[in-house]
Amino acid sequence: MTRIPTMAENQHNPAPRVWLETYGCQMNVADSQLVTAVLRRAGYTPAARPDDADVILLNTCAIREHAEERVLRRLGELARFKRTRPALRLGLLGCMAQHNRAALIEKAPWLDLVAGPDAYRRLPEMLGAQSFDPAVDVRLNRAETYGDIAPEYACGVRAYVTAMRGCDKFCAFCVVPYVRGRERSVAPEDILREARQLAERGVREIVLLGQTVNAYRHGATDFAALLSALARVDGVERIRFTSPHPADMTAGLVATMAAEPKIQPYLHLPAQSGSNRILAAMDRGYTVEAYLELVARLRAAIPELALSTDIIVGFHGETDEDFRATVGLMRTVGYDSAFTFKYSVREHTRAFRLGDSVSEAEKSRRLAEVIALQEAISLERYRALIGREFPVLVEGPARRGAGRLAGKTPQFKTAIFPGRPEIAPGATVRVRVESATAHSLICALA
Ligand code: 5AD
Ligand code: SF4
């Protein structure tokens, strides 16, 4: 029997196919869209599966050890494709590439390419190189914003647009300033052009991204001015941003959030700890009192504001008393949701040398406690909304289907409601909350 050649084999010079996997935060998702655009311009095309790719790339995260272990396991799995397809090129991108390239190349000698977050422009060149040694580019470039490259956004009603890259805060526990480099902001005209194009394609909600997004500054444009300019883009109905740093929440920014109806009443405001001693050791640049005062100002200015946070338990030196203070902060603020993490010692950070005084078992115990606490608080806060009505931007079918649709309220809470043929993604519908879990609102059309 003769095998029928595939379309790609039939073409004289088929475009090489790329399989790209993304790990970690929203920034990495946005960077992968950028990488896809860079590679497409250079004649590459996305592969449908890793099995039929010519190039496999993993865009990685280094924030905690666990994230790195996961990628290393996946790399091991993918390396087996190289046995049957020696021409396959395997590459590692992103924060982990930047963080420990030497150890990586030792642990994964089959890697052909290692590229840090500021090296994506050079990917086609690196992939084109014919060499037995892996192509490595982990030079950080304090000017690189990729502002001129339009990323390949996933289609949907919401798009994540990078506003700034890098971080200058150097929190003692965090590897981000080392792997993503110095803070730099994308020119406002690049962001606004992107937003206009997205709106024309049907995107209704823009989420501005940056490691400390509210530290944004480009010439005379600060973050509040950027938000105001974005609000004037026709077709953009909702504006969000993540993640702001508490120390950069200026009065002007709070006032702009309160005054501009397109800016949605939801803020992810990482606290990390509720103990002043630990906040100082973490070099967070605020006290619990200052944080609570900010929360009070925000809530006074934006009465319907929802808040979420990041909490680290078991930072070096965290006593039971410090931990109780974190629990106290979570209760006092009453977050709508929280991302909670066990402290993970990271090489290169300032806290690396301090040590890791809290045992793994104790970290797990503390983590379980904050997770259970947040579940209870979330459930209470979500249930308190029963009977209330909200405008919901429709995203598409709900995950557990049954003809239901899902979307977000202004407070970024998932709303699930009955579908109707005339309700399409991108529309805004009014719903009434009928019941709630700790993670979603079950609604009727109002
Ligand atoms: N260990 C645990 N959590 C960390 N984060 C950052 N670095 C670490 C670390 N070394 C958490 C912080 C940050 C979030 C993105 O990840 O809470 O806000
Ligand atoms: Fe890391 Fe702190 Fe920068 Fe956030 S602000 S990315 S926690 S160094």
CSV table of C-alpha atoms and ligand atoms in Angstrom, one decimal:
chain,number,residue,atom,x,y,z
A,1,MET,CA,0.0,0.0,0.0
A,2,THR,CA,1.3,3.4,-0.9
A,3,ARG,CA,1.1,6.1,1.8
A,4,ILE,CA,-0.6,9.3,0.6
A,5,PRO,CA,1.7,12.2,1.3
A,6,THR,CA,0.4,14.8,3.7
A,7,MET,CA,-0.3,18.4,2.5
A,8,ALA,CA,2.9,19.6,4.1
A,9,GLU,CA,5.0,16.9,2.4
A,10,ASN,CA,3.5,17.7,-0.9
A,11,GLN,CA,4.6,21.3,-0.7
A,12,HIS,CA,8.0,22.0,-2.0
A,13,ASN,CA,9.3,23.8,1.0
A,14,PRO,CA,6.8,23.3,3.8
A,15,ALA,CA,6.8,25.8,6.6
A,16,PRO,CA,8.4,24.4,9.7
A,17,ARG,CA,5.9,23.7,12.4
A,18,VAL,CA,6.2,24.9,16.0
A,19,TRP,CA,4.7,23.5,19.1
A,20,LEU,CA,4.7,26.0,22.0
A,21,GLU,CA,3.7,25.2,25.6
A,22,THR,CA,3.3,28.0,28.1
A,23,TYR,CA,3.8,27.7,31.9
A,24,GLY,CA,3.4,30.3,34.7
A,25,CYS,CA,1.7,33.6,34.7
A,26,GLN,CA,-0.4,35.8,32.4
A,27,MET,CA,2.8,37.6,31.3
A,28,ASN,CA,4.1,34.3,29.9
A,29,VAL,CA,0.9,33.7,28.0
A,30,ALA,CA,1.3,37.2,26.5
A,31,ASP,CA,4.9,36.5,25.7
A,32,SER,CA,4.0,33.2,23.9
A,33,GLN,CA,1.6,35.2,21.7
A,34,LEU,CA,4.5,37.5,20.9
A,35,VAL,CA,6.8,34.5,20.2
A,36,THR,CA,4.2,33.0,17.9
A,37,ALA,CA,4.0,36.3,16.0
A,38,VAL,CA,7.9,36.6,15.7
A,39,LEU,CA,8.1,33.0,14.4
A,40,ARG,CA,5.2,33.4,11.9
A,41,ARG,CA,6.9,36.4,10.4
A,42,ALA,CA,10.0,34.2,9.9
A,43,GLY,CA,8.0,31.6,8.0
A,44,TYR,CA,7.1,29.2,10.9
A,45,THR,CA,3.6,27.9,11.4
A,46,PRO,CA,1.9,26.5,14.6
A,47,ALA,CA,1.9,22.6,14.9
A,48,ALA,CA,-1.3,20.9,15.8
A,49,ARG,CA,0.5,18.4,18.2
A,50,PRO,CA,4.0,18.0,19.6
A,51,ASP,CA,4.3,14.8,17.6
A,52,ASP,CA,4.3,16.5,14.3
A,53,ALA,CA,6.3,19.6,15.2
A,54,ASP,CA,9.7,20.5,13.8
A,55,VAL,CA,10.4,22.8,16.7
A,56,ILE,CA,9.1,22.4,20.3
A,57,LEU,CA,9.4,25.3,22.7
A,58,LEU,CA,8.5,25.6,26.4
A,59,ASN,CA,7.9,29.0,27.7
A,60,THR,CA,8.7,28.6,31.4
A,61,CYS,CA,8.3,30.0,34.9
A,62,ALA,CA,10.9,30.2,37.7
A,63,ILE,CA,8.9,31.8,40.5
A,64,ARG,CA,8.9,28.6,42.6
A,65,GLU,CA,10.9,25.4,42.6
A,66,HIS,CA,7.7,23.4,41.9
A,67,ALA,CA,7.2,25.3,38.6
A,68,GLU,CA,10.7,24.4,37.5
A,69,GLU,CA,10.4,20.7,38.4
A,70,ARG,CA,7.3,20.4,36.3
A,71,VAL,CA,9.0,21.8,33.3
A,72,LEU,CA,12.0,19.6,33.7
A,73,ARG,CA,9.7,16.5,33.8
A,74,ARG,CA,8.0,17.7,30.7
A,75,LEU,CA,11.3,18.3,28.9
A,76,GLY,CA,12.3,14.7,29.7
A,77,GLU,CA,9.1,13.5,28.1
A,78,LEU,CA,9.5,15.6,25.0
A,79,ALA,CA,13.1,14.6,24.6
A,80,ARG,CA,12.0,11.1,23.5
A,81,PHE,CA,10.7,12.6,20.3
A,82,LYS,CA,14.3,13.4,19.4
A,83,ARG,CA,15.2,9.7,19.4
A,84,THR,CA,12.9,9.1,16.5
A,85,ARG,CA,13.2,12.5,14.9
A,86,PRO,CA,16.8,13.7,15.3
A,87,ALA,CA,16.1,16.9,13.3
A,88,LEU,CA,13.5,18.1,15.9
A,89,ARG,CA,14.7,21.2,17.7
A,90,LEU,CA,13.8,21.5,21.4
A,91,GLY,CA,14.1,24.9,23.1
A,92,LEU,CA,13.4,26.5,26.5
A,93,LEU,CA,12.2,30.1,26.7
A,94,GLY,CA,11.3,32.5,29.5
A,95,CYS,CA,12.2,32.9,33.2
A,96,MET,CA,13.6,29.4,33.8
A,97,ALA,CA,15.9,29.8,30.8
A,98,GLN,CA,17.2,33.0,32.3
A,99,HIS,CA,17.3,31.7,35.8
A,100,ASN,CA,19.6,28.7,35.6
A,101,ARG,CA,20.8,28.1,32.1
A,102,ALA,CA,24.0,26.5,33.1
A,103,ALA,CA,22.3,23.9,35.3
A,104,LEU,CA,19.6,23.4,32.6
A,105,ILE,CA,22.0,22.6,29.9
A,106,GLU,CA,23.7,20.1,32.2
A,107,LYS,CA,20.3,18.5,33.2
A,108,ALA,CA,18.9,18.6,29.7
A,109,PRO,CA,21.8,18.2,27.3
A,110,TRP,CA,19.4,17.6,24.4
A,111,LEU,CA,18.3,21.2,24.5
A,112,ASP,CA,19.0,23.0,21.2
A,113,LEU,CA,18.0,26.5,22.3
A,114,VAL,CA,17.8,28.5,25.5
A,115,ALA,CA,16.3,32.0,25.2
A,116,GLY,CA,15.5,34.5,28.0
A,117,PRO,CA,12.6,36.9,27.9
A,118,ASP,CA,14.5,39.6,26.1
A,119,ALA,CA,15.8,37.4,23.3
A,120,TYR,CA,12.6,36.6,21.5
A,121,ARG,CA,13.4,38.8,18.5
A,122,ARG,CA,16.4,36.6,17.8
A,123,LEU,CA,14.6,33.3,17.9
A,124,PRO,CA,14.4,32.8,14.1
A,125,GLU,CA,18.2,33.3,13.9
A,126,MET,CA,18.8,31.0,16.8
A,127,LEU,CA,16.6,28.3,15.3
A,128,GLY,CA,18.3,28.7,12.0
A,129,ALA,CA,21.8,28.2,13.4
A,130,GLN,CA,23.4,24.9,12.5
A,131,SER,CA,25.5,23.9,15.5
A,132,PHE,CA,26.0,21.0,17.9
A,133,ASP,CA,26.1,23.5,20.8
A,134,PRO,CA,22.8,24.9,22.0
A,135,ALA,CA,22.0,28.4,20.9
A,136,VAL,CA,21.9,30.4,24.1
A,137,ASP,CA,20.7,34.0,24.5
A,138,VAL,CA,20.0,35.2,28.0
A,139,ARG,CA,21.1,38.8,27.6
A,140,LEU,CA,18.7,41.1,29.4
A,141,ASN,CA,18.0,44.3,27.5
A,142,ARG,CA,16.6,47.2,29.4
A,143,ALA,CA,15.2,48.8,26.3
A,144,GLU,CA,13.4,45.8,24.9
A,145,THR,CA,9.6,46.2,25.0
A,146,TYR,CA,8.6,44.4,21.7
A,147,GLY,CA,6.3,47.4,21.3
A,148,ASP,CA,6.5,47.2,17.5
A,149,ILE,CA,5.5,43.5,17.3
A,150,ALA,CA,1.8,42.7,17.3
A,151,PRO,CA,1.3,39.5,19.3
A,152,GLU,CA,-0.9,36.8,17.9
A,153,TYR,CA,-3.8,37.1,20.4
A,154,ALA,CA,-6.1,34.2,21.0
A,155,CYS,CA,-9.6,35.2,19.8
A,156,GLY,CA,-12.0,36.0,22.5
A,157,VAL,CA,-13.7,38.8,24.2
A,158,ARG,CA,-10.8,39.6,26.5
A,159,ALA,CA,-7.1,40.4,25.5
A,160,TYR,CA,-4.1,40.7,27.7
A,161,VAL,CA,-1.9,43.5,26.5
A,162,THR,CA,1.6,44.0,27.9
A,163,ALA,CA,2.1,47.5,29.3
A,164,MET,CA,5.4,47.1,31.0
A,165,ARG,CA,8.1,44.5,31.4
A,166,GLY,CA,10.5,43.7,34.2
A,167,CYS,CA,10.5,44.8,37.8
A,168,ASP,CA,12.6,47.1,39.9
A,169,LYS,CA,11.2,46.2,43.3
A,170,PHE,CA,13.5,43.4,44.3
A,171,CYS,CA,11.3,41.8,47.0
A,172,ALA,CA,13.7,39.6,48.9
A,173,PHE,CA,11.9,36.3,48.0
A,174,CYS,CA,11.4,37.0,44.3
A,175,VAL,CA,13.4,36.0,41.2
A,176,VAL,CA,11.5,38.2,38.8
A,177,PRO,CA,13.8,41.2,38.7
A,178,TYR,CA,16.7,38.8,37.9
A,179,VAL,CA,15.0,36.9,35.2
A,180,ARG,CA,12.9,39.6,33.6
A,181,GLY,CA,15.3,42.4,34.1
A,182,ARG,CA,14.7,46.1,34.8
A,183,GLU,CA,11.4,47.8,34.6
A,184,ARG,CA,10.5,49.3,31.2
A,185,SER,CA,7.2,50.6,29.8
A,186,VAL,CA,5.7,50.1,26.3
A,187,ALA,CA,5.1,53.4,24.5
A,188,PRO,CA,1.5,54.5,25.0
A,189,GLU,CA,1.0,54.8,21.2
A,190,ASP,CA,1.9,51.1,20.8
A,191,ILE,CA,-0.6,50.1,23.5
A,192,LEU,CA,-3.4,52.2,22.1
A,193,ARG,CA,-2.8,51.0,18.5
A,194,GLU,CA,-3.0,47.5,19.8
A,195,ALA,CA,-6.2,48.2,21.7
A,196,ARG,CA,-7.8,49.8,18.6
A,197,GLN,CA,-7.0,46.8,16.5
A,198,LEU,CA,-8.3,44.4,19.1
A,199,ALA,CA,-11.5,46.4,19.5
A,200,GLU,CA,-12.0,46.2,15.7
A,201,ARG,CA,-11.6,42.4,15.9
A,202,GLY,CA,-14.4,42.2,18.5
A,203,VAL,CA,-12.4,42.3,21.8
A,204,ARG,CA,-14.4,44.1,24.4
A,205,GLU,CA,-12.1,43.9,27.4
A,206,ILE,CA,-8.5,44.9,27.7
A,207,VAL,CA,-6.3,43.7,30.6
A,208,LEU,CA,-3.1,45.7,30.9
A,209,LEU,CA,-0.2,43.5,32.1
A,210,GLY,CA,3.0,44.1,33.9
A,211,GLN,CA,4.8,42.7,36.9
A,212,THR,CA,4.2,46.0,38.7
A,213,VAL,CA,1.8,47.4,36.1
A,214,ASN,CA,1.0,50.6,38.0
A,215,ALA,CA,4.7,51.6,38.1
A,216,TYR,CA,4.1,52.2,34.4
A,217,ARG,CA,5.7,55.4,33.1
A,218,HIS,CA,6.6,56.4,29.6
A,219,GLY,CA,7.8,60.0,29.2
A,220,ALA,CA,5.0,62.2,30.6
A,221,THR,CA,2.5,59.3,30.6
A,222,ASP,CA,2.0,57.6,34.0
A,223,PHE,CA,-0.4,54.7,34.6
A,224,ALA,CA,-3.4,56.8,35.4
A,225,ALA,CA,-2.9,58.8,32.1
A,226,LEU,CA,-2.5,55.5,30.2
A,227,LEU,CA,-5.8,54.2,31.6
A,228,SER,CA,-7.6,57.4,30.7
A,229,ALA,CA,-6.3,57.3,27.1
A,230,LEU,CA,-7.3,53.6,26.8
A,231,ALA,CA,-10.8,54.5,28.0
A,232,ARG,CA,-11.2,56.8,25.0
A,233,VAL,CA,-10.7,53.9,22.6
A,234,ASP,CA,-14.0,53.2,20.9
A,235,GLY,CA,-15.1,49.6,21.2
A,236,VAL,CA,-13.1,48.9,24.4
A,237,GLU,CA,-15.9,48.5,27.0
A,238,ARG,CA,-14.0,47.2,30.0
A,239,ILE,CA,-10.5,47.9,31.2
A,240,ARG,CA,-8.6,45.9,33.9
A,241,PHE,CA,-4.9,45.6,34.9
A,242,THR,CA,-2.7,43.2,36.8
A,243,SER,CA,-0.7,43.1,39.0
A,244,PRO,CA,-0.4,46.5,40.7
A,245,HIS,CA,2.0,47.0,43.6
A,246,PRO,CA,0.5,48.5,46.7
A,247,ALA,CA,3.4,51.0,47.0
A,248,ASP,CA,2.5,52.4,43.5
A,249,MET,CA,-1.2,53.0,44.1
A,250,THR,CA,-1.1,56.7,43.8
A,251,ALA,CA,-4.0,59.0,44.7
A,252,GLY,CA,-4.2,59.9,41.0
A,253,LEU,CA,-4.6,56.3,40.0
A,254,VAL,CA,-7.3,55.7,42.7
A,255,ALA,CA,-9.2,58.8,41.5
A,256,THR,CA,-9.0,57.7,37.8
A,257,MET,CA,-10.3,54.2,38.7
A,258,ALA,CA,-13.2,55.8,40.6
A,259,ALA,CA,-14.0,58.3,37.8
A,260,GLU,CA,-13.6,56.2,34.7
A,261,PRO,CA,-16.6,53.8,34.3
A,262,LYS,CA,-14.7,51.6,31.8
A,263,ILE,CA,-12.2,50.7,34.5
A,264,GLN,CA,-13.7,47.7,36.3
A,265,PRO,CA,-14.0,47.6,40.1
A,266,TYR,CA,-11.6,44.8,40.8
A,267,LEU,CA,-8.0,44.9,42.0
A,268,HIS,CA,-5.5,42.2,42.6
A,269,LEU,CA,-3.4,43.7,45.4
A,270,PRO,CA,-0.7,41.3,46.6
A,271,ALA,CA,-0.2,41.6,50.4
A,272,GLN,CA,2.2,38.6,50.8
A,273,SER,CA,2.1,38.8,54.6
A,274,GLY,CA,0.2,40.4,57.5
A,275,SER,CA,3.2,40.8,59.7
A,276,ASN,CA,5.2,44.0,59.7
A,277,ARG,CA,8.3,42.1,60.7
A,278,ILE,CA,8.0,39.7,57.7
A,279,LEU,CA,7.0,42.5,55.3
A,280,ALA,CA,10.2,44.4,56.3
A,281,ALA,CA,12.3,41.2,55.8
A,282,MET,CA,10.6,40.7,52.4
A,283,ASP,CA,11.4,44.3,51.5
A,284,ARG,CA,7.9,45.0,50.4
A,285,GLY,CA,8.0,48.7,51.0
A,286,TYR,CA,4.8,49.0,53.0
A,287,THR,CA,3.5,48.2,56.5
A,288,VAL,CA,0.2,46.4,57.3
A,289,GLU,CA,-1.2,49.7,58.5
A,290,ALA,CA,-0.3,51.4,55.2
A,291,TYR,CA,-1.8,48.5,53.2
A,292,LEU,CA,-5.0,48.7,55.2
A,293,GLU,CA,-5.2,52.4,54.8
A,294,LEU,CA,-4.9,51.9,51.1
A,295,VAL,CA,-7.7,49.3,51.1
A,296,ALA,CA,-9.9,51.8,53.0
A,297,ARG,CA,-9.1,54.6,50.5
A,298,LEU,CA,-9.9,52.3,47.6
A,299,ARG,CA,-13.1,51.1,49.1
A,300,ALA,CA,-14.2,54.6,49.9
A,301,ALA,CA,-13.5,55.7,46.4
A,302,ILE,CA,-14.9,52.6,44.7
A,303,PRO,CA,-17.7,51.2,46.8
A,304,GLU,CA,-18.3,48.0,44.7
A,305,LEU,CA,-14.5,47.1,44.6
A,306,ALA,CA,-13.6,43.5,44.7
A,307,LEU,CA,-10.1,42.6,46.0
A,308,SER,CA,-7.9,39.6,45.6
A,309,THR,CA,-4.4,39.0,46.9
A,310,ASP,CA,-1.2,36.9,46.9
A,311,ILE,CA,-0.1,35.4,50.2
A,312,ILE,CA,3.2,33.6,51.0
A,313,VAL,CA,3.3,31.4,54.0
A,314,GLY,CA,6.5,30.1,55.7
A,315,PHE,CA,8.9,32.8,54.6
A,316,HIS,CA,12.2,32.5,56.4
A,317,GLY,CA,11.8,33.6,60.0
A,318,GLU,CA,7.9,33.5,59.9
A,319,THR,CA,6.9,32.6,63.5
A,320,ASP,CA,3.5,31.3,64.4
A,321,GLU,CA,2.7,34.8,65.6
A,322,ASP,CA,3.6,36.3,62.2
A,323,PHE,CA,1.5,33.7,60.5
A,324,ARG,CA,-1.5,34.6,62.8
A,325,ALA,CA,-1.0,38.2,61.7
A,326,THR,CA,-1.4,37.1,58.1
A,327,VAL,CA,-4.6,35.2,59.0
A,328,GLY,CA,-5.7,38.4,60.7
A,329,LEU,CA,-5.1,40.5,57.7
A,330,MET,CA,-7.0,38.1,55.4
A,331,ARG,CA,-10.0,38.3,57.8
A,332,THR,CA,-9.8,42.1,58.2
A,333,VAL,CA,-9.7,42.8,54.5
A,334,GLY,CA,-12.1,40.0,53.5
A,335,TYR,CA,-10.7,39.3,50.1
A,336,ASP,CA,-12.9,38.0,47.3
A,337,SER,CA,-10.2,35.5,46.4
A,338,ALA,CA,-6.6,34.8,47.2
A,339,PHE,CA,-3.6,33.0,45.7
A,340,THR,CA,-1.7,31.3,48.4
A,341,PHE,CA,1.8,29.9,48.2
A,342,LYS,CA,4.4,28.1,50.3
A,343,TYR,CA,7.6,30.0,50.4
A,344,SER,CA,10.1,28.6,47.9
A,345,VAL,CA,13.8,29.6,48.3
A,346,ARG,CA,15.1,30.9,45.0
A,347,GLU,CA,18.7,31.2,44.0
A,348,HIS,CA,20.0,34.7,43.2
A,349,THR,CA,17.4,36.4,45.4
A,350,ARG,CA,18.3,38.4,48.5
A,351,ALA,CA,16.5,35.9,50.8
A,352,PHE,CA,18.5,33.0,49.3
A,353,ARG,CA,21.2,33.4,51.9
A,354,LEU,CA,18.8,33.9,54.8
A,355,GLY,CA,17.7,30.3,54.7
A,356,ASP,CA,14.5,28.5,55.1
A,357,SER,CA,13.5,28.2,58.7
A,358,VAL,CA,10.0,26.9,58.4
A,359,SER,CA,9.7,23.2,57.9
A,360,GLU,CA,7.9,21.8,54.8
A,361,ALA,CA,5.3,20.2,57.1
A,362,GLU,CA,4.7,23.5,58.9
A,363,LYS,CA,4.4,25.3,55.5
A,364,SER,CA,1.8,22.8,54.4
A,365,ARG,CA,-0.1,23.2,57.6
A,366,ARG,CA,-0.1,27.0,57.3
A,367,LEU,CA,-1.1,26.8,53.6
A,368,ALA,CA,-4.0,24.5,54.3
A,369,GLU,CA,-5.2,26.9,56.9
A,370,VAL,CA,-5.2,30.0,54.7
A,371,ILE,CA,-6.8,28.0,51.8
A,372,ALA,CA,-9.6,26.9,54.1
A,373,LEU,CA,-10.0,30.4,55.5
A,374,GLN,CA,-10.2,31.9,52.1
A,375,GLU,CA,-12.7,29.4,50.9
A,376,ALA,CA,-15.0,30.3,53.8
A,377,ILE,CA,-14.5,34.0,53.2
A,378,SER,CA,-15.1,33.7,49.5
A,379,LEU,CA,-18.2,31.6,50.0
A,380,GLU,CA,-19.6,34.2,52.4
A,381,ARG,CA,-18.8,37.1,50.0
A,382,TYR,CA,-20.2,35.3,47.0
A,383,ARG,CA,-23.4,34.3,48.8
A,384,ALA,CA,-23.9,37.9,50.0
A,385,LEU,CA,-24.5,38.8,46.3
A,386,ILE,CA,-27.6,36.5,46.0
A,387,GLY,CA,-30.4,38.7,44.7
A,388,ARG,CA,-28.1,41.3,43.2
A,389,GLU,CA,-28.0,42.1,39.5
A,390,PHE,CA,-24.8,42.6,37.4
A,391,PRO,CA,-23.9,43.3,33.8
A,392,VAL,CA,-21.9,40.3,32.5
A,393,LEU,CA,-19.7,40.3,29.5
A,394,VAL,CA,-20.5,37.0,27.8
A,395,GLU,CA,-17.5,34.8,27.0
A,396,GLY,CA,-19.0,31.6,25.7
A,397,PRO,CA,-20.4,28.2,26.9
A,398,ALA,CA,-20.0,27.4,30.6
A,399,ARG,CA,-17.4,24.7,31.4
A,400,ARG,CA,-20.0,22.3,32.7
A,401,GLY,CA,-22.2,23.1,29.6
A,402,ALA,CA,-25.8,22.1,29.7
A,403,GLY,CA,-26.6,25.0,27.4
A,404,ARG,CA,-25.4,27.5,30.0
A,405,LEU,CA,-23.1,30.5,29.3
A,406,ALA,CA,-20.4,32.0,31.3
A,407,GLY,CA,-18.9,35.5,31.6
A,408,LYS,CA,-17.5,37.9,34.2
A,409,THR,CA,-19.2,40.5,36.4
A,410,PRO,CA,-17.4,43.9,36.7
A,411,GLN,CA,-15.8,42.5,39.9
A,412,PHE,CA,-14.3,39.6,37.8
A,413,LYS,CA,-16.5,37.0,39.3
A,414,THR,CA,-17.5,34.1,37.1
A,415,ALA,CA,-21.3,34.3,36.4
A,416,ILE,CA,-23.1,31.2,34.9
A,417,PHE,CA,-26.5,31.8,33.3
A,418,PRO,CA,-28.9,30.1,30.9
A,419,GLY,CA,-28.0,30.5,27.2
A,420,ARG,CA,-30.3,31.9,24.5
A,421,PRO,CA,-29.7,31.8,20.8
A,422,GLU,CA,-29.6,35.6,20.6
A,423,ILE,CA,-26.9,35.9,23.3
A,424,ALA,CA,-23.4,35.8,21.6
A,425,PRO,CA,-19.9,36.2,23.1
A,426,GLY,CA,-19.0,39.9,23.4
A,427,ALA,CA,-22.5,40.9,24.3
A,428,THR,CA,-23.3,42.3,27.8
A,429,VAL,CA,-26.3,40.9,29.5
A,430,ARG,CA,-27.9,41.6,32.9
A,431,VAL,CA,-28.1,38.7,35.3
A,432,ARG,CA,-29.5,38.2,38.8
A,433,VAL,CA,-27.6,36.0,41.2
A,434,GLU,CA,-29.7,33.1,42.4
A,435,SER,CA,-27.1,31.0,44.2
A,436,ALA,CA,-23.3,30.9,44.7
A,437,THR,CA,-20.3,28.8,45.4
A,438,ALA,CA,-16.9,30.2,46.6
A,439,HIS,CA,-15.8,30.5,42.9
A,440,SER,CA,-18.9,31.3,40.8
A,441,LEU,CA,-22.3,33.0,40.8
A,442,ILE,CA,-25.2,31.0,39.4
A,443,CYS,CA,-27.6,33.4,37.8
A,444,ALA,CA,-30.8,34.0,35.9
A,445,LEU,CA,-31.2,36.5,33.1
A,446,ALA,CA,-32.6,39.7,34.7
B,1,5AD,N1,8.0,31.6,47.0
B,1,5AD,C1,6.7,31.6,47.0
B,1,5AD,N2,5.9,32.4,46.4
B,1,5AD,C2,6.5,33.4,45.6
B,1,5AD,N3,6.0,34.4,44.9
B,1,5AD,C3,7.0,35.0,44.3
B,1,5AD,N4,8.1,34.5,44.7
B,1,5AD,C4,7.9,33.5,45.5
B,1,5AD,C5,8.7,32.5,46.2
B,1,5AD,N5,10.0,32.6,46.2
B,1,5AD,C6,4.5,34.6,44.8
B,1,5AD,C7,4.2,36.0,45.3
B,1,5AD,C8,3.9,36.8,44.1
B,1,5AD,C9,3.3,35.7,43.2
B,1,5AD,C10,3.2,36.0,41.8
B,1,5AD,O1,4.1,34.6,43.5
B,1,5AD,O2,3.0,35.9,46.1
B,1,5AD,O3,3.0,37.9,44.3
B,2,SF4,FE1,8.6,40.0,42.4
B,2,SF4,FE2,8.2,42.0,44.2
B,2,SF4,FE3,8.6,42.5,41.6
B,2,SF4,FE4,6.3,41.4,42.3
B,2,SF4,S1,7.1,43.4,43.0
B,2,SF4,S2,7.6,40.8,40.6
B,2,SF4,S3,7.0,40.1,44.0
B,2,SF4,S4,10.1,41.6,43.0
